Amino acid sequence: MPSTQVKVLVLPVLRRYWLFHAWKEVPPQPPGVKPSWKEAVQAKVMGSFQSQWAKLEAAPHGTFNHKLFKFGQYVMSKVDPSESFLKALPQQADGLEILYPASVASLPERFVRRRLRLLAAAAQPFHASRLRLWIGILLPQLPLIPLPLPNVTIYYTIWRITSNRSAGRGAANLAAALELSSDIQRLNLAQQLLQLQQQGVKLQRGTWAEQLAAEADSLHQQVQLRMASSRSSSSSEHAAAEQQSKQLPLPVFIADKHLEQLVEPAERLLSPLPEAAVLRLAELYDQHHLLEHFRAANRKCLDKNQQQQQQQQPHHHHHHQEQRT
């Protein structure tokens, strides 16, 4: 089976607001190899959806189908960029690359890792609550499904259910991969410190280095338990090995010079990322949806700045009044 590679772009938009954009790269099937039934069903469903969407897009202006297409565009533009990112993370993959600007001074790897960890931690309870909410909204609509009426609200509700479910799964998979990666880093450092102790190097008592070296065995057991829990619970060794090869792998962080040149992270502290740079990135990585995700992120960023300014204005106005009195 062709290996699935997942790539993630890290784009600073303005100040502390970043955009994460993910996609899958799947090599073509070798000649004579038939896709699995799941892949065939997914391809058929996606093909049907794209065909229906193309018909709505080609509908004459002013018709119901054209208005439905415009409504769909509006709805898609309101989806949170972090939700789109998490939905794009598959449950199973063979490689996970995090591409971020190569500037060590302005955007080091530990900041990227921390941002992803915080995003995944916050997204899990959020999308779980949203999933329960939309399921509750769907239940009263179920008797309307057989009726010969436009079921736009039902389709929208089902879409929100599947979207929040996918985003929640993506957040959980990302959090597990990042947590296991951090544990492995700590284990490697602890084993190096323990090896130095065995070679006669004395670590100062009470320091973090001495404490970490003492935790080497427990960290090793913890990593083994995490890796075992992420595998299939099946008793078949072949099935377990196959499941392990398909799970979301440990992330590999790559400092990308192209991103550094186009994004210019230091400049993003003062001004937002220009669309021209995003267009070049979309062409460079062959990501046609990157621009719309950026626009949604840019709108959210500008809305946050506007809200902060509105909150600060009454405070400044009150401060000026106190000075006059």
mmCIF file of C-alpha atoms in Angstrom:
data_model
loop_
_atom_site.group_PDB
_atom_site.id
_atom_site.type_symbol
_atom_site.label_atom_id
_atom_site.label_comp_id
_atom_site.label_asym_id
_atom_site.label_seq_id
_atom_site.Cartn_x
_atom_site.Cartn_y
_atom_site.Cartn_z
ATOM 1 C CA MET A 1 0.000 0.000 0.000
ATOM 2 C CA PRO A 2 1.379 3.475 -0.820
ATOM 3 C CA SER A 3 2.659 5.387 2.195
ATOM 4 C CA THR A 4 0.675 8.421 3.333
ATOM 5 C CA GLN A 5 2.757 11.472 4.193
ATOM 6 C CA VAL A 6 1.187 14.338 6.141
ATOM 7 C CA LYS A 7 2.695 17.809 5.936
ATOM 8 C CA VAL A 8 1.871 20.848 8.041
ATOM 9 C CA LEU A 9 2.716 24.457 7.187
ATOM 10 C CA VAL A 10 3.264 26.903 10.051
ATOM 11 C CA LEU A 11 2.481 30.462 8.932
ATOM 12 C CA PRO A 12 2.732 33.453 11.285
ATOM 13 C CA VAL A 13 -0.135 35.763 10.258
ATOM 14 C CA LEU A 14 0.171 38.713 12.640
ATOM 15 C CA ARG A 15 1.926 38.955 15.994
ATOM 16 C CA ARG A 16 0.903 35.926 18.084
ATOM 17 C CA TYR A 17 -1.666 34.562 15.620
ATOM 18 C CA TRP A 18 -0.477 31.633 13.485
ATOM 19 C CA LEU A 19 -2.092 29.580 10.755
ATOM 20 C CA PHE A 20 -1.590 25.802 10.581
ATOM 21 C CA HIS A 21 -2.380 24.157 7.245
ATOM 22 C CA ALA A 22 -2.186 20.376 6.732
ATOM 23 C CA TRP A 23 -2.508 18.073 3.741
ATOM 24 C CA LYS A 24 -1.833 14.479 2.736
ATOM 25 C CA GLU A 25 0.496 13.248 0.027
ATOM 26 C CA VAL A 26 -0.374 9.755 -1.196
ATOM 27 C CA PRO A 27 1.653 8.212 -4.062
ATOM 28 C CA PRO A 28 -0.397 6.658 -6.885
ATOM 29 C CA GLN A 29 -1.330 3.004 -6.610
ATOM 30 C CA PRO A 30 1.012 0.601 -8.435
ATOM 31 C CA PRO A 31 -0.427 -0.973 -11.606
ATOM 32 C CA GLY A 32 -2.715 -3.901 -10.882
ATOM 33 C CA VAL A 33 -3.280 -2.997 -7.214
ATOM 34 C CA LYS A 34 -6.925 -2.352 -6.371
ATOM 35 C CA PRO A 35 -7.821 0.181 -3.657
ATOM 36 C CA SER A 36 -9.444 -1.069 -0.462
ATOM 37 C CA TRP A 37 -13.213 -0.951 -0.092
ATOM 38 C CA LYS A 38 -12.914 1.993 2.322
ATOM 39 C CA GLU A 39 -10.850 3.959 -0.179
ATOM 40 C CA ALA A 40 -13.300 3.092 -2.952
ATOM 41 C CA VAL A 41 -16.286 4.250 -0.872
ATOM 42 C CA GLN A 42 -14.518 7.467 0.128
ATOM 43 C CA ALA A 43 -13.580 8.187 -3.480
ATOM 44 C CA LYS A 44 -17.160 7.562 -4.617
ATOM 45 C CA VAL A 45 -18.620 9.831 -1.922
ATOM 46 C CA MET A 46 -16.115 12.604 -2.624
ATOM 47 C CA GLY A 47 -16.723 12.311 -6.359
ATOM 48 C CA SER A 48 -20.481 12.581 -5.861
ATOM 49 C CA PHE A 49 -20.071 15.587 -3.562
ATOM 50 C CA GLN A 50 -17.740 17.368 -5.983
ATOM 51 C CA SER A 51 -20.142 16.674 -8.852
ATOM 52 C CA GLN A 52 -23.102 18.104 -6.913
ATOM 53 C CA TRP A 53 -21.031 21.110 -5.846
ATOM 54 C CA ALA A 54 -19.983 21.766 -9.446
ATOM 55 C CA LYS A 55 -23.655 21.716 -10.520
ATOM 56 C CA LEU A 56 -24.539 24.255 -7.842
ATOM 57 C CA GLU A 57 -21.631 26.447 -8.894
ATOM 58 C CA ALA A 58 -22.748 26.344 -12.557
ATOM 59 C CA ALA A 59 -26.373 27.188 -11.731
ATOM 60 C CA PRO A 60 -27.736 30.426 -13.284
ATOM 61 C CA HIS A 61 -27.517 33.551 -11.173
ATOM 62 C CA GLY A 62 -30.566 34.135 -8.987
ATOM 63 C CA THR A 63 -31.775 30.531 -8.961
ATOM 64 C CA PHE A 64 -32.231 28.501 -5.784
ATOM 65 C CA ASN A 65 -29.191 26.333 -6.565
ATOM 66 C CA HIS A 66 -27.030 29.419 -7.085
ATOM 67 C CA LYS A 67 -28.191 30.866 -3.759
ATOM 68 C CA LEU A 68 -27.472 27.511 -2.132
ATOM 69 C CA PHE A 69 -23.950 27.599 -3.583
ATOM 70 C CA LYS A 70 -23.401 31.125 -2.227
ATOM 71 C CA PHE A 71 -24.697 30.025 1.159
ATOM 72 C CA GLY A 72 -22.290 27.088 1.119
ATOM 73 C CA GLN A 73 -19.392 29.414 0.341
ATOM 74 C CA TYR A 74 -20.428 31.692 3.194
ATOM 75 C CA VAL A 75 -20.654 28.776 5.616
ATOM 76 C CA MET A 76 -17.249 27.432 4.587
ATOM 77 C CA SER A 77 -15.675 30.873 5.025
ATOM 78 C CA LYS A 78 -16.877 30.961 8.649
ATOM 79 C CA VAL A 79 -15.199 27.687 9.625
ATOM 80 C CA ASP A 80 -12.428 28.282 12.137
ATOM 81 C CA PRO A 81 -8.977 27.761 10.531
ATOM 82 C CA SER A 82 -7.873 25.542 13.415
ATOM 83 C CA GLU A 83 -10.874 23.270 12.770
ATOM 84 C CA SER A 84 -9.926 22.967 9.093
ATOM 85 C CA PHE A 85 -6.367 22.110 10.130
ATOM 86 C CA LEU A 86 -7.363 19.441 12.636
ATOM 87 C CA LYS A 87 -9.863 17.873 10.218
ATOM 88 C CA ALA A 88 -7.081 17.475 7.655
ATOM 89 C CA LEU A 89 -5.018 15.338 10.057
ATOM 90 C CA PRO A 90 -5.736 11.668 9.302
ATOM 91 C CA GLN A 91 -5.986 8.958 11.917
ATOM 92 C CA GLN A 92 -3.329 6.911 10.152
ATOM 93 C CA ALA A 93 -0.199 7.997 8.327
ATOM 94 C CA ASP A 94 3.383 6.935 7.716
ATOM 95 C CA GLY A 95 5.050 10.338 8.075
ATOM 96 C CA LEU A 96 4.272 13.681 9.727
ATOM 97 C CA GLU A 97 6.385 16.717 8.800
ATOM 98 C CA ILE A 98 5.956 20.115 10.469
ATOM 99 C CA LEU A 99 7.391 22.807 8.166
ATOM 100 C CA TYR A 100 8.103 26.126 9.861
ATOM 101 C CA PRO A 101 10.190 29.221 8.973
ATOM 102 C CA ALA A 102 13.905 28.617 9.444
ATOM 103 C CA SER A 103 14.530 31.699 11.579
ATOM 104 C CA VAL A 104 15.776 30.308 14.885
ATOM 105 C CA ALA A 105 15.701 33.720 16.559
ATOM 106 C CA SER A 106 12.057 34.561 15.834
ATOM 107 C CA LEU A 107 10.419 31.117 15.565
ATOM 108 C CA PRO A 108 12.329 28.264 17.255
ATOM 109 C CA GLU A 109 11.094 24.693 17.146
ATOM 110 C CA ARG A 110 10.069 24.634 20.804
ATOM 111 C CA PHE A 111 7.604 27.487 20.201
ATOM 112 C CA VAL A 112 6.019 25.594 17.309
ATOM 113 C CA ARG A 113 5.809 22.412 19.377
ATOM 114 C CA ARG A 114 4.255 24.319 22.292
ATOM 115 C CA ARG A 115 1.680 26.047 20.076
ATOM 116 C CA LEU A 116 0.595 22.741 18.561
ATOM 117 C CA ARG A 117 0.355 21.135 21.991
ATOM 118 C CA LEU A 118 -1.799 23.980 23.357
ATOM 119 C CA LEU A 119 -4.002 23.925 20.256
ATOM 120 C CA ALA A 120 -4.600 20.177 20.517
ATOM 121 C CA ALA A 121 -5.286 20.363 24.267
ATOM 122 C CA ALA A 122 -7.859 23.154 23.882
ATOM 123 C CA ALA A 123 -9.525 21.671 20.800
ATOM 124 C CA GLN A 124 -10.397 18.280 22.311
ATOM 125 C CA PRO A 125 -12.950 19.461 24.920
ATOM 126 C CA PHE A 126 -14.203 22.227 22.622
ATOM 127 C CA HIS A 127 -15.089 19.939 19.716
ATOM 128 C CA ALA A 128 -16.444 17.288 22.097
ATOM 129 C CA SER A 129 -18.921 19.818 23.504
ATOM 130 C CA ARG A 130 -19.788 21.069 20.010
ATOM 131 C CA LEU A 131 -20.359 17.482 18.872
ATOM 132 C CA ARG A 132 -22.851 16.892 21.685
ATOM 133 C CA LEU A 133 -24.550 20.205 20.901
ATOM 134 C CA TRP A 134 -25.077 19.438 17.198
ATOM 135 C CA ILE A 135 -26.262 15.908 17.941
ATOM 136 C CA GLY A 136 -28.864 17.448 20.244
ATOM 137 C CA ILE A 137 -29.880 19.844 17.456
ATOM 138 C CA LEU A 138 -30.189 16.969 14.970
ATOM 139 C CA LEU A 139 -32.527 14.791 17.049
ATOM 140 C CA PRO A 140 -35.647 17.017 16.695
ATOM 141 C CA GLN A 141 -35.036 17.206 12.926
ATOM 142 C CA LEU A 142 -34.996 13.443 12.310
ATOM 143 C CA PRO A 143 -38.793 13.155 11.711
ATOM 144 C CA LEU A 144 -38.448 15.735 8.899
ATOM 145 C CA ILE A 145 -36.060 13.616 6.812
ATOM 146 C CA PRO A 146 -38.751 11.554 4.960
ATOM 147 C CA LEU A 147 -40.776 14.668 4.090
ATOM 148 C CA PRO A 148 -40.420 16.061 0.530
ATOM 149 C CA LEU A 149 -38.986 19.347 1.799
ATOM 150 C CA PRO A 150 -35.572 20.999 1.350
ATOM 151 C CA ASN A 151 -33.361 19.445 4.015
ATOM 152 C CA VAL A 152 -30.708 22.167 4.008
ATOM 153 C CA THR A 153 -30.733 22.554 7.790
ATOM 154 C CA ILE A 154 -30.440 18.792 8.280
ATOM 155 C CA TYR A 155 -27.506 18.560 5.867
ATOM 156 C CA TYR A 156 -25.833 21.482 7.603
ATOM 157 C CA THR A 157 -26.339 19.896 11.024
ATOM 158 C CA ILE A 158 -24.915 16.565 9.852
ATOM 159 C CA TRP A 159 -21.960 18.376 8.324
ATOM 160 C CA ARG A 160 -21.265 20.157 11.630
ATOM 161 C CA ILE A 161 -21.445 16.826 13.455
ATOM 162 C CA THR A 162 -18.952 15.144 11.141
ATOM 163 C CA SER A 163 -16.729 18.231 11.088
ATOM 164 C CA ASN A 164 -16.478 18.490 14.877
ATOM 165 C CA ARG A 165 -16.005 14.734 15.152
ATOM 166 C CA SER A 166 -13.121 14.797 12.661
ATOM 167 C CA ALA A 167 -11.528 17.842 14.301
ATOM 168 C CA GLY A 168 -11.757 16.235 17.731
ATOM 169 C CA ARG A 169 -10.105 13.067 16.456
ATOM 170 C CA GLY A 170 -7.392 15.078 14.744
ATOM 171 C CA ALA A 171 -6.705 16.982 17.967
ATOM 172 C CA ALA A 172 -6.505 13.750 19.971
ATOM 173 C CA ASN A 173 -4.147 12.119 17.459
ATOM 174 C CA LEU A 174 -1.936 15.214 17.319
ATOM 175 C CA ALA A 175 -1.808 15.489 21.113
ATOM 176 C CA ALA A 176 -0.836 11.814 21.439
ATOM 177 C CA ALA A 177 1.920 12.138 18.827
ATOM 178 C CA LEU A 178 3.349 15.287 20.445
ATOM 179 C CA GLU A 179 3.199 13.805 23.939
ATOM 180 C CA LEU A 180 4.969 10.635 22.849
ATOM 181 C CA SER A 181 7.580 12.725 21.023
ATOM 182 C CA SER A 182 8.251 14.777 24.178
ATOM 183 C CA ASP A 183 8.534 11.623 26.291
ATOM 184 C CA ILE A 184 11.046 10.132 23.851
ATOM 185 C CA GLN A 185 13.119 13.333 23.940
ATOM 186 C CA ARG A 186 13.193 13.269 27.743
ATOM 187 C CA LEU A 187 14.039 9.556 27.698
ATOM 188 C CA ASN A 188 16.971 10.075 25.327
ATOM 189 C CA LEU A 189 18.344 12.887 27.492
ATOM 190 C CA ALA A 190 17.862 10.840 30.667
ATOM 191 C CA GLN A 191 19.697 7.864 29.147
ATOM 192 C CA GLN A 192 22.586 10.115 28.083
ATOM 193 C CA LEU A 193 22.868 11.525 31.614
ATOM 194 C CA LEU A 194 22.665 8.027 33.104
ATOM 195 C CA GLN A 195 25.430 6.868 30.774
ATOM 196 C CA LEU A 196 27.616 9.757 31.939
ATOM 197 C CA GLN A 197 27.018 8.708 35.550
ATOM 198 C CA GLN A 198 28.016 5.145 34.732
ATOM 199 C CA GLN A 199 31.214 6.483 33.165
ATOM 200 C CA GLY A 200 32.127 8.220 36.429
ATOM 201 C CA VAL A 201 30.752 11.698 35.850
ATOM 202 C CA LYS A 202 29.151 13.028 39.049
ATOM 203 C CA LEU A 203 25.991 15.070 38.654
ATOM 204 C CA GLN A 204 25.286 17.657 41.321
ATOM 205 C CA ARG A 205 22.722 16.337 43.772
ATOM 206 C CA GLY A 206 19.319 17.998 43.618
ATOM 207 C CA THR A 207 19.742 19.410 40.109
ATOM 208 C CA TRP A 208 17.353 18.670 37.245
ATOM 209 C CA ALA A 209 20.062 16.614 35.520
ATOM 210 C CA GLU A 210 20.486 14.308 38.524
ATOM 211 C CA GLN A 211 16.721 13.936 38.927
ATOM 212 C CA LEU A 212 16.192 13.222 35.229
ATOM 213 C CA ALA A 213 18.921 10.569 35.205
ATOM 214 C CA ALA A 214 17.221 8.873 38.164
ATOM 215 C CA GLU A 215 13.970 8.749 36.191
ATOM 216 C CA ALA A 216 15.494 6.971 33.173
ATOM 217 C CA ASP A 217 13.976 3.569 33.970
ATOM 218 C CA SER A 218 10.510 4.939 34.747
ATOM 219 C CA LEU A 219 10.586 7.074 31.593
ATOM 220 C CA HIS A 220 11.511 4.007 29.541
ATOM 221 C CA GLN A 221 8.539 2.094 30.945
ATOM 222 C CA GLN A 222 6.265 5.087 30.348
ATOM 223 C CA VAL A 223 7.301 5.354 26.692
ATOM 224 C CA GLN A 224 6.829 1.624 26.176
ATOM 225 C CA LEU A 225 3.336 1.797 27.689
ATOM 226 C CA ARG A 226 2.364 4.752 25.487
ATOM 227 C CA MET A 227 3.603 3.011 22.369
ATOM 228 C CA ALA A 228 1.788 -0.186 23.333
ATOM 229 C CA SER A 229 -1.477 1.647 24.068
ATOM 230 C CA SER A 230 -1.394 3.310 20.639
ATOM 231 C CA ARG A 231 -1.294 -0.069 18.894
ATOM 232 C CA SER A 232 -4.189 -2.322 18.107
ATOM 233 C CA SER A 233 -5.611 -4.372 20.962
ATOM 234 C CA SER A 234 -5.923 -7.345 18.603
ATOM 235 C CA SER A 235 -4.104 -10.520 19.634
ATOM 236 C CA SER A 236 -2.818 -11.029 16.108
ATOM 237 C CA GLU A 237 0.798 -9.845 15.798
ATOM 238 C CA HIS A 238 0.325 -9.131 12.104
ATOM 239 C CA ALA A 239 -2.717 -6.974 12.743
ATOM 240 C CA ALA A 240 -0.905 -5.122 15.520
ATOM 241 C CA ALA A 241 2.109 -4.476 13.304
ATOM 242 C CA GLU A 242 -0.118 -3.258 10.501
ATOM 243 C CA GLN A 243 -1.996 -0.928 12.873
ATOM 244 C CA GLN A 244 1.287 0.434 14.283
ATOM 245 C CA SER A 245 2.521 1.292 10.791
ATOM 246 C CA LYS A 246 -0.693 3.200 10.045
ATOM 247 C CA GLN A 247 -1.027 5.245 13.241
ATOM 248 C CA LEU A 248 -0.152 8.940 13.277
ATOM 249 C CA PRO A 249 3.650 8.871 13.606
ATOM 250 C CA LEU A 250 6.005 11.037 15.623
ATOM 251 C CA PRO A 251 6.252 14.561 14.174
ATOM 252 C CA VAL A 252 9.427 15.659 12.429
ATOM 253 C CA PHE A 253 10.057 19.409 12.671
ATOM 254 C CA ILE A 254 11.774 20.903 9.616
ATOM 255 C CA ALA A 255 13.060 24.475 9.384
ATOM 256 C CA ASP A 256 12.102 25.517 5.837
ATOM 257 C CA LYS A 257 14.098 28.259 4.107
ATOM 258 C CA HIS A 258 11.347 28.895 1.534
ATOM 259 C CA LEU A 259 8.935 29.707 4.349
ATOM 260 C CA GLU A 260 11.506 31.973 5.959
ATOM 261 C CA GLN A 261 11.998 33.964 2.756
ATOM 262 C CA LEU A 262 8.301 34.306 1.915
ATOM 263 C CA VAL A 263 6.769 34.660 5.375
ATOM 264 C CA GLU A 264 9.469 36.805 7.074
ATOM 265 C CA PRO A 265 8.421 36.054 10.683
ATOM 266 C CA ALA A 266 10.117 39.150 12.123
ATOM 267 C CA GLU A 267 8.020 41.415 9.869
ATOM 268 C CA ARG A 268 4.824 39.711 11.006
ATOM 269 C CA LEU A 269 5.246 41.324 14.409
ATOM 270 C CA LEU A 270 4.394 44.661 12.765
ATOM 271 C CA SER A 271 2.252 43.884 9.716
ATOM 272 C CA PRO A 272 0.014 40.985 8.589
ATOM 273 C CA LEU A 273 1.176 38.355 6.143
ATOM 274 C CA PRO A 274 0.458 39.627 2.585
ATOM 275 C CA GLU A 275 -1.724 37.583 0.251
ATOM 276 C CA ALA A 276 0.991 37.672 -2.407
ATOM 277 C CA ALA A 277 3.228 35.573 -0.163
ATOM 278 C CA VAL A 278 0.387 33.120 0.503
ATOM 279 C CA LEU A 279 -0.274 32.768 -3.231
ATOM 280 C CA ARG A 280 3.381 31.931 -3.842
ATOM 281 C CA LEU A 281 3.286 29.368 -1.047
ATOM 282 C CA ALA A 282 0.113 27.844 -2.502
ATOM 283 C CA GLU A 283 1.879 27.437 -5.849
ATOM 284 C CA LEU A 284 5.084 26.165 -4.244
ATOM 285 C CA TYR A 285 3.347 23.428 -2.241
ATOM 286 C CA ASP A 286 0.440 22.909 -4.684
ATOM 287 C CA GLN A 287 -2.187 23.811 -2.073
ATOM 288 C CA HIS A 288 -5.178 25.491 -3.711
ATOM 289 C CA HIS A 289 -7.145 25.819 -0.449
ATOM 290 C CA LEU A 290 -4.336 27.602 1.383
ATOM 291 C CA LEU A 291 -5.511 31.070 0.321
ATOM 292 C CA GLU A 292 -9.073 30.629 1.611
ATOM 293 C CA HIS A 293 -7.757 29.225 4.896
ATOM 294 C CA PHE A 294 -5.448 32.227 5.192
ATOM 295 C CA ARG A 295 -8.282 34.657 4.507
ATOM 296 C CA ALA A 296 -10.374 33.044 7.227
ATOM 297 C CA ALA A 297 -7.422 33.249 9.626
ATOM 298 C CA ASN A 298 -6.740 36.855 8.662
ATOM 299 C CA ARG A 299 -10.371 37.824 9.281
ATOM 300 C CA LYS A 300 -10.313 36.175 12.683
ATOM 301 C CA CYS A 301 -7.041 37.897 13.541
ATOM 302 C CA LEU A 302 -8.369 41.319 12.515
ATOM 303 C CA ASP A 303 -11.600 40.729 14.451
ATOM 304 C CA LYS A 304 -9.590 39.935 17.583
ATOM 305 C CA ASN A 305 -7.499 43.088 17.190
ATOM 306 C CA GLN A 306 -10.636 45.167 16.685
ATOM 307 C CA GLN A 307 -12.242 43.712 19.812
ATOM 308 C CA GLN A 308 -9.112 44.446 21.833
ATOM 309 C CA GLN A 309 -9.079 48.035 20.601
ATOM 310 C CA GLN A 310 -12.758 48.467 21.480
ATOM 311 C CA GLN A 311 -12.101 47.115 24.969
ATOM 312 C CA GLN A 312 -9.188 49.502 25.452
ATOM 313 C CA GLN A 313 -11.042 52.611 24.209
ATOM 314 C CA PRO A 314 -13.439 52.926 27.197
ATOM 315 C CA HIS A 315 -10.473 52.514 29.548
ATOM 316 C CA HIS A 316 -8.512 55.297 27.814
ATOM 317 C CA HIS A 317 -11.614 57.515 27.686
ATOM 318 C CA HIS A 318 -12.196 57.041 31.427
ATOM 319 C CA HIS A 319 -8.510 57.724 32.109
ATOM 320 C CA HIS A 320 -8.665 61.035 30.191
ATOM 321 C CA GLN A 321 -11.767 62.081 32.119
ATOM 322 C CA GLU A 322 -9.988 61.431 35.416
ATOM 323 C CA GLN A 323 -7.058 63.573 34.273
ATOM 324 C CA ARG A 324 -9.416 66.469 33.401
ATOM 325 C CA THR A 325 -11.103 66.328 36.778
#
